[in-house]
């Protein structure tokens, strides 16, 4: 199949300048604020987004390497297939985060609780809707016994592009 | 910012051949089964994915147009900014669905409850983990009063590429 091409619609401005020390999920963050700057030519697409308290950010993991299909993820000491993890070192460097939307001012989204590096290109924004997005799982794989590490484990730079 | 390029890692085989009549969210589907064929060169990345009951599929909305920043979404009769909707007619045609994973056989994922068209290129697969992915919202915007239509409203082809 042929390559898929996307044009960034915005950029993330955050205090997380390097992978090392960055929260590994929004849930692991303690109230960090950040800004998504949506480029002026896409600002019209933000109308009514301020009605939602939480939004999906689909972004490009611009500092993540892509080389391996097996990884030792942040929350384990064993190796797993990349698609069985949320590791940033994916074949296609697509990041997915749900963040809290505080307010919108013109083309700037003020958000809270993030795990996104400064300078990340934003590809899409979607409203998070519990009626669409909450599922009851019956199996949580290798993560089941490792979730207690979520609060303390930070990115340690292991997947940073060389 | 420059263009972002991704290589499909697989393809969706589903009974939904056309936008018209396709469920508009996985939650609106009633048990349809489908297959994700992960290309052989990425099969190693599936190790341990079978431990999870639900997975995110990030895919390319290959039949959606990209032209408008304001849309009348399936669940409303008023216009909203594209980023305040889940409409497929997005500037970057990125689809996001959580589906139930029944089983994996070699490089084929048997999934259930879908809203994905046959032939959609797959860009990424991630485990769905309630501890990461469930958020309590305080505002659900224009959708709040329209969610009751979810079960009955199907795609009517309004965002299909011309």
Coordinates of N, CA, C and O in Angstrom, one line a residue, chain A residues 11-19 22-23 29 32-37 59 62-63 99 108-109 111-120 122:
Chain A
X11 N 0.7 22.8 16.7 CA 2.0 22.4 17.4 C 1.7 22.5 18.9 O 1.0 23.4 19.3
X12 N 2.4 21.6 19.6 CA 2.3 21.6 21.1 C 3.4 22.5 21.7 O 4.5 22.4 21.3
X13 N 3.0 23.4 22.6 CA 3.9 24.1 23.4 C 3.8 23.6 24.8 O 2.8 23.8 25.5
X14 N 4.8 22.9 25.3 CA 4.8 22.3 26.7 C 6.1 22.5 27.4 O 7.1 22.8 26.7
X15 N 6.1 22.3 28.7 CA 7.3 22.4 29.4 C 8.2 21.1 29.3 O 9.3 21.1 29.8
X16 N 7.7 20.1 28.7 CA 8.5 18.9 28.5 C 9.3 19.0 27.3 O 8.9 18.7 26.2
X17 N 10.6 19.4 27.5 CA 11.5 19.6 26.3 C 12.2 18.4 25.9 O 12.7 18.3 24.7
X18 N 12.3 17.4 26.8 CA 13.0 16.1 26.4 C 12.2 15.0 26.9 O 11.5 15.1 27.9
X19 N 12.4 13.8 26.2 CA 11.7 12.6 26.7 C 12.0 12.3 28.2 O 11.1 12.0 28.9
X22 N 9.5 13.0 31.3 CA 8.1 13.3 30.9 C 7.2 12.2 31.4 O 7.6 11.0 31.4
X23 N 6.0 12.6 31.8 CA 5.0 11.6 32.2 C 4.7 10.6 31.1 O 4.7 11.0 29.9
X29 N 0.2 12.5 35.0 CA 0.6 13.9 35.1 C -0.2 14.5 36.3 O -1.3 14.1 36.5
X32 N 0.0 19.6 34.9 CA 0.8 20.4 34.0 C 0.0 21.1 33.0 O -0.9 20.4 32.4
X33 N 0.2 22.3 32.8 CA -0.6 23.0 31.7 C 0.3 23.2 30.5 O 1.5 23.3 30.5
X34 N -0.4 23.2 29.3 CA 0.3 23.4 28.1 C -0.6 24.0 27.1 O -1.8 24.3 27.4
X35 N -0.1 24.4 25.9 CA -0.9 25.0 24.9 C -0.8 24.3 23.6 O 0.3 23.9 23.2
X36 N -1.9 24.1 22.9 CA -1.9 23.7 21.6 C -2.2 24.9 20.7 O -3.2 25.5 20.8
X37 N -1.2 25.2 19.8 CA -1.4 26.3 18.9 C -1.9 25.6 17.6 O -1.2 24.9 16.9
X59 N -1.1 13.1 17.6 CA 0.1 13.9 17.3 C 1.2 13.0 16.8 O 1.2 11.8 17.0
X62 N 7.6 13.1 17.5 CA 8.7 13.6 16.6 C 10.1 13.2 17.1 O 11.1 13.2 16.4
X63 N 10.2 12.8 18.4 CA 11.5 12.4 18.9 C 11.7 10.9 19.2 O 12.6 10.5 19.8
X99 N -6.6 14.8 26.9 CA -6.2 15.9 27.9 C -7.4 16.7 28.3 O -8.5 16.7 27.6
X108 N -5.6 29.2 20.2 CA -4.8 28.5 21.2 C -5.7 27.7 22.2 O -6.6 28.3 22.8
X109 N -5.4 26.5 22.4 CA -6.1 25.6 23.3 C -5.2 25.5 24.6 O -4.1 25.0 24.5
X111 N -4.6 23.5 27.8 CA -4.9 22.1 28.2 C -4.2 21.8 29.5 O -3.2 22.4 29.9
X112 N -4.6 20.7 30.1 CA -4.0 20.3 31.4 C -3.9 18.7 31.4 O -4.7 18.0 30.9
X113 N -2.9 18.3 32.2 CA -2.6 16.9 32.4 C -2.1 16.3 31.0 O -2.9 15.7 30.3
X114 N -0.9 16.4 30.8 CA -0.4 16.0 29.5 C 0.9 15.1 29.6 O 1.6 15.0 30.6
X115 N 1.2 14.5 28.5 CA 2.4 13.6 28.4 C 3.1 13.9 27.0 O 3.7 13.0 26.4
X116 N 2.9 15.1 26.5 CA 3.3 15.5 25.1 C 4.5 16.4 25.1 O 4.5 17.4 25.8
X117 N 5.5 16.1 24.3 CA 6.7 16.9 24.3 C 6.5 18.2 23.5 O 5.7 18.3 22.6
X118 N 7.2 19.2 24.0 CA 7.2 20.5 23.3 C 7.6 20.3 21.8 O 8.6 19.6 21.5
X119 N 6.9 21.0 21.0 CA 7.3 20.9 19.6 C 6.6 19.8 18.8 O 6.8 19.7 17.6
X120 N 5.8 19.0 19.5 CA 5.2 17.9 18.7 C 4.2 18.4 17.7 O 3.3 19.2 18.1
X122 N 0.8 18.5 15.7 CA -0.5 18.0 16.0 C -1.2 17.6 14.7 O -1.2 18.4 13.7

